[in-house]
Structure formats: structure tokens, C-alpha cells
Amino acid sequence: MSQVSRSSLRIFVLTAAMLSILFVARAEQSLVDKRAPDFSRSDLQNARIDLAQYRGKVVLLNFWATWCGPCRLEMPRFVQWQKAYGPQGLQVLGVSIDDSVAPVRPFVQKLQVNYPIMMGDAQLSDLYGGVYGVPVTFLIDRKGIIRARYDGEPDLGALESEVQKMLSAH
Amino acid sequence: MNRTCAVLSRTLSLAFFVPLAILPLCGQQSQPLSAAAIPQDQLIRPDQLNRELQSHNTPLILQVGSRILFDEAHIAGAEYAGPASRPEGLALLRNRVANLPRQRAIVIYCGCCPWDRCPNIGPAWHLLHQMGFTHLRVLYIAQNFGADWADRGYAVEKSE
């Protein structure tokens, strides 16, 4: 094999490898700094929740489940934040990926959750770039742009600082 | 008098220390089975399973976690049989494997949460182990199905 064809082969292999890495990367990475996909769902009180109705607010969108240990730790903090930062424009939205609503209602009541809880499905998870484990939390700014995605148990102190920063930005 | 004191103190000691010794055992029985209870030699890493899936002798793969997570993405060829943290999920798993030969190669996985927080994988392993499956392995998913399987480019499917 000549020197030229060897180096062409090397370039081809390298390019193919880079492209395959790009293709296997999930869509979630591309959602940051993009407009948050609109969705509409009923919450546990049967109120219609449209993401679009929260434009102008900072939205913390949290995918969770009753059986998820880290979710149980972070949700009481989200309840506190909704109370403390709600007047400044924070809106927390919860999407449960439990298989049925039965365990969700008593759980939400016990925690005295003060923000809308909706039941999720594969379609909604897909819309948000794939939620293949919980918790997953998105921070959406006042213009409806996703500014961060947190997979797994986040550093709640850092997340709160980010929320405060986004609330103070106009 | 001395004898009475000795008997009294022995009785009090028994009354105090025996419950202390027994209580932790009671607690262990009532706690859900954790992933940590699964023997190391029954774990299989994602890269190992992915290699195995390229061969002809593929095991039966059962997802024992959330239905929504399964519908969204699961290991290509896997079947749903959960969630094993709930009685109805364990019943589904039991029914699925009831008529299988006990030598059947089975891999179970969940991936809902980090390994040590997963509520499903421990009970699922325990059930199949008790049923006598001898070629049972558990996919070790350190973080979640996204990070440890899908993001690595291993084959996934969605439910129809």
C-alpha cells in the first residue's frame, strides 16, 4: 500500500470514528441553549399545564419517581425553593415517571408538594432528549431556553446558586 | 441479698441487651434487598454484555425496572418484567421465568438509578436465585441506563 493511500485510510478511519461518536451522543446535549420543547399535560388536580404558559418565569423541570432515592432527597428542597423563590419568578414542575399514579398521590401529599406534578411517558421523555434514569432536572430561563441539564443526584447548593443567578438575570 | 441483686442484675441485663442484639436483625429482614447483596461473580459489565450480544448464544435479557424507562429505551431484544420493587412486578417476573429450564442463561438489569440506590435489582436477583436459576447474571449499571449503556452507543430499542 502506498504512503498516500495509507494516510488517506488513516484519515478516513479517524473521520469515521469521530462521526460515530457524534452520532451516538444523545440528543440531550444538543438541547442545552435551545428552546425547551413545548408540552401540555394534566397535573394531579386535572389542571392543564402548558410549558408555554410559564414564559417569563424560570422553570425547574424535574423528572422523578417515587421509588427513586435521590429524588426523595431533592424534592423537599424544591418545595422550599418554590416557596422562597416563587415570588421572584421560579416555577418548579415535576414529571413523575412512575408506572401509575397510585403511589404518586400519597407521596406528593406526604411531602406537601406545592408545585404541579404531571405523569410522564416515553413520548415526553423522548422530547427532552431521553430520560433514561432519574432524577433528571432541566433549568429553563425566562425566555424558554434550556440552560442546563442535570442527570442524577445534583449538587443542590450549586443548583440553587444557578437558580438564583437565573432569577436575577432579566 | 447479694444473690437477689445478682439475679436482678442478670434479668435486667437480659431484658436490655437481648432486644439490642435482636433489633438489628429484625431491621435487616424488613429492609428491601439492596444491590450490594448480589455476589460479585454474578455481575456482568455493560461492555461484556455488549460483546456477548454480538455472538449467537445470547442470554434472555429482562428489564426489571420502570415500564416508562423500558418503553423509551431498552437493550435490543430485552423483555419487560418489572418493577421488581413492587409485588406486582415480582409476580410478572416470576410468571415470565416460571417455565424456563433452570439452566437458562438470564441477564437482568434495571438502570433506573445509581447501582447502590436501585430498588429493583436486588429483589429481582433474590427471586431468581431462590427459584434456582444457575446461569443468572446481573448487569452492573453504575449510574443509569443512559450513561452506562445508551451513551456508549450500545444497541437500544424502543417499545412499539
PDB file of N, CA and C in Angstrom, chain A residues 10-78:
ATOM      1  N   ARG A  10      -6.005   6.306   6.982  1.00  0.00           N
ATOM      2  CA  ARG A  10      -5.951   6.749   8.374  1.00  0.00           C
ATOM      3  C   ARG A  10      -6.951   7.899   8.605  1.00  0.00           C
ATOM      4  N   ILE A  11      -6.951   8.856   7.641  1.00  0.00           N
ATOM      5  CA  ILE A  11      -7.872   9.998   7.768  1.00  0.00           C
ATOM      6  C   ILE A  11      -9.324   9.502   7.740  1.00  0.00           C
ATOM      7  N   PHE A  12      -9.584   8.543   6.828  1.00  0.00           N
ATOM      8  CA  PHE A  12     -10.946   8.001   6.715  1.00  0.00           C
ATOM      9  C   PHE A  12     -11.393   7.349   8.022  1.00  0.00           C
ATOM     10  N   VAL A  13     -10.500   6.540   8.596  1.00  0.00           N
ATOM     11  CA  VAL A  13     -10.829   5.833   9.842  1.00  0.00           C
ATOM     12  C   VAL A  13     -11.075   6.831  10.973  1.00  0.00           C
ATOM     13  N   LEU A  14     -10.183   7.848  11.050  1.00  0.00           N
ATOM     14  CA  LEU A  14     -10.333   8.857  12.107  1.00  0.00           C
ATOM     15  C   LEU A  14     -11.648   9.616  11.955  1.00  0.00           C
ATOM     16  N   THR A  15     -11.969  10.004  10.708  1.00  0.00           N
ATOM     17  CA  THR A  15     -13.203  10.754  10.467  1.00  0.00           C
ATOM     18  C   THR A  15     -14.414   9.903  10.834  1.00  0.00           C
ATOM     19  N   ALA A  16     -14.366   8.615  10.400  1.00  0.00           N
ATOM     20  CA  ALA A  16     -15.485   7.714  10.707  1.00  0.00           C
ATOM     21  C   ALA A  16     -15.666   7.571  12.207  1.00  0.00           C
ATOM     22  N   ALA A  17     -14.538   7.465  12.926  1.00  0.00           N
ATOM     23  CA  ALA A  17     -14.624   7.314  14.386  1.00  0.00           C
ATOM     24  C   ALA A  17     -15.245   8.547  15.018  1.00  0.00           C
ATOM     25  N   MET A  18     -14.807   9.732  14.544  1.00  0.00           N
ATOM     26  CA  MET A  18     -15.346  10.979  15.106  1.00  0.00           C
ATOM     27  C   MET A  18     -16.843  11.105  14.816  1.00  0.00           C
ATOM     28  N   LEU A  19     -17.219  10.737  13.566  1.00  0.00           N
ATOM     29  CA  LEU A  19     -18.632  10.833  13.194  1.00  0.00           C
ATOM     30  C   LEU A  19     -19.479   9.880  14.038  1.00  0.00           C
ATOM     31  N   SER A  20     -18.946   8.658  14.259  1.00  0.00           N
ATOM     32  CA  SER A  20     -19.737   7.697  15.034  1.00  0.00           C
ATOM     33  C   SER A  20     -19.924   8.186  16.458  1.00  0.00           C
ATOM     34  N   ILE A  21     -18.887   8.839  17.012  1.00  0.00           N
ATOM     35  CA  ILE A  21     -19.026   9.397  18.366  1.00  0.00           C
ATOM     36  C   ILE A  21     -20.126  10.459  18.368  1.00  0.00           C
ATOM     37  N   LEU A  22     -20.115  11.296  17.308  1.00  0.00           N
ATOM     38  CA  LEU A  22     -21.127  12.344  17.231  1.00  0.00           C
ATOM     39  C   LEU A  22     -22.527  11.750  17.140  1.00  0.00           C
ATOM     40  N   PHE A  23     -22.661  10.660  16.365  1.00  0.00           N
ATOM     41  CA  PHE A  23     -23.993  10.088  16.164  1.00  0.00           C
ATOM     42  C   PHE A  23     -24.515   9.385  17.401  1.00  0.00           C
ATOM     43  N   VAL A  24     -23.623   8.749  18.180  1.00  0.00           N
ATOM     44  CA  VAL A  24     -24.132   8.033  19.360  1.00  0.00           C
ATOM     45  C   VAL A  24     -24.428   8.982  20.515  1.00  0.00           C
ATOM     46  N   ALA A  25     -23.858  10.197  20.468  1.00  0.00           N
ATOM     47  CA  ALA A  25     -24.153  11.160  21.537  1.00  0.00           C
ATOM     48  C   ALA A  25     -25.648  11.438  21.523  1.00  0.00           C
ATOM     49  N   ARG A  26     -26.276  11.423  22.673  1.00  0.00           N
ATOM     50  CA  ARG A  26     -27.720  11.573  22.704  1.00  0.00           C
ATOM     51  C   ARG A  26     -28.129  13.013  22.443  1.00  0.00           C
ATOM     52  N   ALA A  27     -29.391  13.120  22.055  1.00  0.00           N
ATOM     53  CA  ALA A  27     -29.910  14.434  21.680  1.00  0.00           C
ATOM     54  C   ALA A  27     -29.889  15.416  22.842  1.00  0.00           C
ATOM     55  N   GLU A  28     -29.825  14.872  24.083  1.00  0.00           N
ATOM     56  CA  GLU A  28     -29.920  15.714  25.269  1.00  0.00           C
ATOM     57  C   GLU A  28     -28.891  16.839  25.245  1.00  0.00           C
ATOM     58  N   GLN A  29     -27.650  16.526  24.763  1.00  0.00           N
ATOM     59  CA  GLN A  29     -26.594  17.527  24.783  1.00  0.00           C
ATOM     60  C   GLN A  29     -26.953  18.712  23.898  1.00  0.00           C
ATOM     61  N   SER A  30     -27.651  18.419  22.815  1.00  0.00           N
ATOM     62  CA  SER A  30     -27.982  19.489  21.892  1.00  0.00           C
ATOM     63  C   SER A  30     -29.160  20.322  22.396  1.00  0.00           C
ATOM     64  N   LEU A  31     -29.844  19.878  23.445  1.00  0.00           N
ATOM     65  CA  LEU A  31     -30.989  20.647  23.942  1.00  0.00           C
ATOM     66  C   LEU A  31     -30.558  21.858  24.768  1.00  0.00           C
ATOM     67  N   VAL A  32     -29.381  21.792  25.357  1.00  0.00           N
ATOM     68  CA  VAL A  32     -28.920  22.934  26.151  1.00  0.00           C
ATOM     69  C   VAL A  32     -28.668  24.115  25.213  1.00  0.00           C
ATOM     70  N   ASP A  33     -29.180  25.279  25.630  1.00  0.00           N
ATOM     71  CA  ASP A  33     -29.142  26.515  24.843  1.00  0.00           C
ATOM     72  C   ASP A  33     -30.119  26.492  23.668  1.00  0.00           C
ATOM     73  N   LYS A  34     -31.016  25.530  23.672  1.00  0.00           N
ATOM     74  CA  LYS A  34     -32.085  25.501  22.657  1.00  0.00           C
ATOM     75  C   LYS A  34     -33.422  25.765  23.359  1.00  0.00           C
ATOM     76  N   ARG A  35     -34.413  26.107  22.551  1.00  0.00           N
ATOM     77  CA  ARG A  35     -35.747  26.338  23.103  1.00  0.00           C
ATOM     78  C   ARG A  35     -36.290  25.058  23.736  1.00  0.00           C
ATOM     79  N   ALA A  36     -36.833  25.176  24.927  1.00  0.00           N
ATOM     80  CA  ALA A  36     -37.394  23.994  25.604  1.00  0.00           C
ATOM     81  C   ALA A  36     -38.603  23.498  24.814  1.00  0.00           C
ATOM     82  N   PRO A  37     -38.644  22.203  24.488  1.00  0.00           N
ATOM     83  CA  PRO A  37     -39.799  21.688  23.739  1.00  0.00           C
ATOM     84  C   PRO A  37     -41.096  21.916  24.510  1.00  0.00           C
ATOM     85  N   ASP A  38     -42.091  22.466  23.813  1.00  0.00           N
ATOM     86  CA  ASP A  38     -43.382  22.701  24.472  1.00  0.00           C
ATOM     87  C   ASP A  38     -44.102  21.384  24.702  1.00  0.00           C
ATOM     88  N   PHE A  39     -44.811  21.320  25.784  1.00  0.00           N
ATOM     89  CA  PHE A  39     -45.651  20.148  26.037  1.00  0.00           C
ATOM     90  C   PHE A  39     -46.852  20.586  26.855  1.00  0.00           C
ATOM     91  N   SER A  40     -47.848  19.755  26.834  1.00  0.00           N
ATOM     92  CA  SER A  40     -49.077  20.039  27.559  1.00  0.00           C
ATOM     93  C   SER A  40     -49.537  18.748  28.241  1.00  0.00           C
ATOM     94  N   ARG A  41     -49.762  18.831  29.529  1.00  0.00           N
ATOM     95  CA  ARG A  41     -50.191  17.654  30.291  1.00  0.00           C
ATOM     96  C   ARG A  41     -51.146  18.111  31.400  1.00  0.00           C
ATOM     97  N   SER A  42     -51.919  17.168  31.923  1.00  0.00           N
ATOM     98  CA  SER A  42     -52.757  17.473  33.091  1.00  0.00           C
ATOM     99  C   SER A  42     -51.964  17.141  34.344  1.00  0.00           C
ATOM    100  N   ASP A  43     -52.136  17.981  35.369  1.00  0.00           N
ATOM    101  CA  ASP A  43     -51.443  17.656  36.617  1.00  0.00           C
ATOM    102  C   ASP A  43     -52.350  16.776  37.491  1.00  0.00           C
ATOM    103  N   LEU A  44     -51.927  16.487  38.691  1.00  0.00           N
ATOM    104  CA  LEU A  44     -52.688  15.564  39.541  1.00  0.00           C
ATOM    105  C   LEU A  44     -54.053  16.123  39.933  1.00  0.00           C
ATOM    106  N   GLN A  45     -54.202  17.461  39.834  1.00  0.00           N
ATOM    107  CA  GLN A  45     -55.508  18.078  40.138  1.00  0.00           C
ATOM    108  C   GLN A  45     -56.335  18.278  38.881  1.00  0.00           C
ATOM    109  N   ASN A  46     -55.869  17.678  37.774  1.00  0.00           N
ATOM    110  CA  ASN A  46     -56.538  17.788  36.471  1.00  0.00           C
ATOM    111  C   ASN A  46     -56.469  19.184  35.869  1.00  0.00           C
ATOM    112  N   ALA A  47     -55.573  20.013  36.345  1.00  0.00           N
ATOM    113  CA  ALA A  47     -55.383  21.331  35.732  1.00  0.00           C
ATOM    114  C   ALA A  47     -54.455  21.155  34.527  1.00  0.00           C
ATOM    115  N   ARG A  48     -54.750  21.895  33.464  1.00  0.00           N
ATOM    116  CA  ARG A  48     -53.928  21.795  32.256  1.00  0.00           C
ATOM    117  C   ARG A  48     -52.633  22.574  32.458  1.00  0.00           C
ATOM    118  N   ILE A  49     -51.521  21.951  32.196  1.00  0.00           N
ATOM    119  CA  ILE A  49     -50.220  22.605  32.349  1.00  0.00           C
ATOM    120  C   ILE A  49     -49.566  22.666  30.967  1.00  0.00           C
ATOM    121  N   ASP A  50     -49.365  23.894  30.480  1.00  0.00           N
ATOM    122  CA  ASP A  50     -48.627  24.087  29.226  1.00  0.00           C
ATOM    123  C   ASP A  50     -47.313  24.742  29.590  1.00  0.00           C
ATOM    124  N   LEU A  51     -46.242  24.208  29.081  1.00  0.00           N
ATOM    125  CA  LEU A  51     -44.950  24.821  29.405  1.00  0.00           C
ATOM    126  C   LEU A  51     -44.927  26.280  28.949  1.00  0.00           C
ATOM    127  N   ALA A  52     -45.550  26.537  27.796  1.00  0.00           N
ATOM    128  CA  ALA A  52     -45.522  27.884  27.219  1.00  0.00           C
ATOM    129  C   ALA A  52     -46.104  28.932  28.172  1.00  0.00           C
ATOM    130  N   GLN A  53     -47.037  28.507  29.052  1.00  0.00           N
ATOM    131  CA  GLN A  53     -47.668  29.485  29.945  1.00  0.00           C
ATOM    132  C   GLN A  53     -46.688  30.030  30.991  1.00  0.00           C
ATOM    133  N   TYR A  54     -45.521  29.418  31.087  1.00  0.00           N
ATOM    134  CA  TYR A  54     -44.533  29.858  32.088  1.00  0.00           C
ATOM    135  C   TYR A  54     -43.424  30.715  31.488  1.00  0.00           C
ATOM    136  N   ARG A  55     -43.600  31.146  30.208  1.00  0.00           N
ATOM    137  CA  ARG A  55     -42.619  32.071  29.643  1.00  0.00           C
ATOM    138  C   ARG A  55     -42.587  33.318  30.520  1.00  0.00           C
ATOM    139  N   GLY A  56     -41.384  33.800  30.771  1.00  0.00           N
ATOM    140  CA  GLY A  56     -41.234  34.939  31.680  1.00  0.00           C
ATOM    141  C   GLY A  56     -40.836  34.478  33.080  1.00  0.00           C
ATOM    142  N   LYS A  57     -40.955  33.172  33.315  1.00  0.00           N
ATOM    143  CA  LYS A  57     -40.515  32.604  34.603  1.00  0.00           C
ATOM    144  C   LYS A  57     -39.304  31.715  34.368  1.00  0.00           C
ATOM    145  N   VAL A  58     -38.566  31.490  35.427  1.00  0.00           N
ATOM    146  CA  VAL A  58     -37.503  30.476  35.389  1.00  0.00           C
ATOM    147  C   VAL A  58     -38.171  29.151  35.781  1.00  0.00           C
ATOM    148  N   VAL A  59     -38.021  28.157  34.919  1.00  0.00           N
ATOM    149  CA  VAL A  59     -38.680  26.872  35.176  1.00  0.00           C
ATOM    150  C   VAL A  59     -37.643  25.816  35.548  1.00  0.00           C
ATOM    151  N   LEU A  60     -37.912  25.136  36.649  1.00  0.00           N
ATOM    152  CA  LEU A  60     -37.102  23.982  37.027  1.00  0.00           C
ATOM    153  C   LEU A  60     -37.974  22.759  36.733  1.00  0.00           C
ATOM    154  N   LEU A  61     -37.608  22.041  35.686  1.00  0.00           N
ATOM    155  CA  LEU A  61     -38.398  20.883  35.246  1.00  0.00           C
ATOM    156  C   LEU A  61     -37.696  19.614  35.731  1.00  0.00           C
ATOM    157  N   ASN A  62     -38.382  18.887  36.609  1.00  0.00           N
ATOM    158  CA  ASN A  62     -37.764  17.753  37.292  1.00  0.00           C
ATOM    159  C   ASN A  62     -38.483  16.445  36.947  1.00  0.00           C
ATOM    160  N   PHE A  63     -37.751  15.510  36.325  1.00  0.00           N
ATOM    161  CA  PHE A  63     -38.270  14.164  36.088  1.00  0.00           C
ATOM    162  C   PHE A  63     -37.878  13.318  37.298  1.00  0.00           C
ATOM    163  N   TRP A  64     -38.838  12.619  37.880  1.00  0.00           N
ATOM    164  CA  TRP A  64     -38.590  11.907  39.127  1.00  0.00           C
ATOM    165  C   TRP A  64     -39.484  10.674  39.226  1.00  0.00           C
ATOM    166  N   ALA A  65     -39.328   9.911  40.286  1.00  0.00           N
ATOM    167  CA  ALA A  65     -40.203   8.766  40.562  1.00  0.00           C
ATOM    168  C   ALA A  65     -40.231   8.515  42.062  1.00  0.00           C
ATOM    169  N   THR A  66     -41.324   7.928  42.526  1.00  0.00           N
ATOM    170  CA  THR A  66     -41.470   7.699  43.979  1.00  0.00           C
ATOM    171  C   THR A  66     -40.425   6.713  44.509  1.00  0.00           C
ATOM    172  N   TRP A  67     -39.973   5.783  43.629  1.00  0.00           N
ATOM    173  CA  TRP A  67     -39.028   4.759  44.069  1.00  0.00           C
ATOM    174  C   TRP A  67     -37.572   5.215  43.957  1.00  0.00           C
ATOM    175  N   CYS A  68     -37.384   6.445  43.550  1.00  0.00           N
ATOM    176  CA  CYS A  68     -36.017   6.943  43.277  1.00  0.00           C
ATOM    177  C   CYS A  68     -35.448   7.629  44.522  1.00  0.00           C
ATOM    178  N   GLY A  69     -34.386   7.053  45.085  1.00  0.00           N
ATOM    179  CA  GLY A  69     -33.787   7.580  46.305  1.00  0.00           C
ATOM    180  C   GLY A  69     -33.345   9.035  46.205  1.00  0.00           C
ATOM    181  N   PRO A  70     -32.528   9.384  45.202  1.00  0.00           N
ATOM    182  CA  PRO A  70     -32.080  10.780  45.087  1.00  0.00           C
ATOM    183  C   PRO A  70     -33.245  11.764  44.914  1.00  0.00           C
ATOM    184  N   CYS A  71     -34.321  11.302  44.246  1.00  0.00           N
ATOM    185  CA  CYS A  71     -35.491  12.181  44.046  1.00  0.00           C
ATOM    186  C   CYS A  71     -36.121  12.530  45.388  1.00  0.00           C
ATOM    187  N   ARG A  72     -36.156  11.536  46.273  1.00  0.00           N
ATOM    188  CA  ARG A  72     -36.754  11.751  47.599  1.00  0.00           C
ATOM    189  C   ARG A  72     -35.965  12.782  48.397  1.00  0.00           C
ATOM    190  N   LEU A  73     -34.666  12.855  48.121  1.00  0.00           N
ATOM    191  CA  LEU A  73     -33.828  13.813  48.843  1.00  0.00           C
ATOM    192  C   LEU A  73     -33.999  15.227  48.304  1.00  0.00           C
ATOM    193  N   GLU A  74     -34.121  15.340  46.984  1.00  0.00           N
ATOM    194  CA  GLU A  74     -34.128  16.687  46.410  1.00  0.00           C
ATOM    195  C   GLU A  74     -35.511  17.344  46.416  1.00  0.00           C
ATOM    196  N   MET A  75     -36.572  16.548  46.415  1.00  0.00           N
ATOM    197  CA  MET A  75     -37.903  17.157  46.293  1.00  0.00           C
ATOM    198  C   MET A  75     -38.273  18.090  47.452  1.00  0.00           C
ATOM    199  N   PRO A  76     -37.936  17.728  48.699  1.00  0.00           N
ATOM    200  CA  PRO A  76     -38.240  18.697  49.770  1.00  0.00           C
ATOM    201  C   PRO A  76     -37.537  20.044  49.558  1.00  0.00           C
ATOM    202  N   ARG A  77     -36.346  20.009  48.947  1.00  0.00           N
ATOM    203  CA  ARG A  77     -35.657  21.274  48.650  1.00  0.00           C
ATOM    204  C   ARG A  77     -36.399  22.049  47.574  1.00  0.00           C
ATOM    205  N   PHE A  78     -36.921  21.340  46.579  1.00  0.00           N
ATOM    206  CA  PHE A  78     -37.668  22.025  45.520  1.00  0.00           C
ATOM    207  C   PHE A  78     -38.930  22.676  46.101  1.00  0.00           C
TER     208      PHE A  78
END
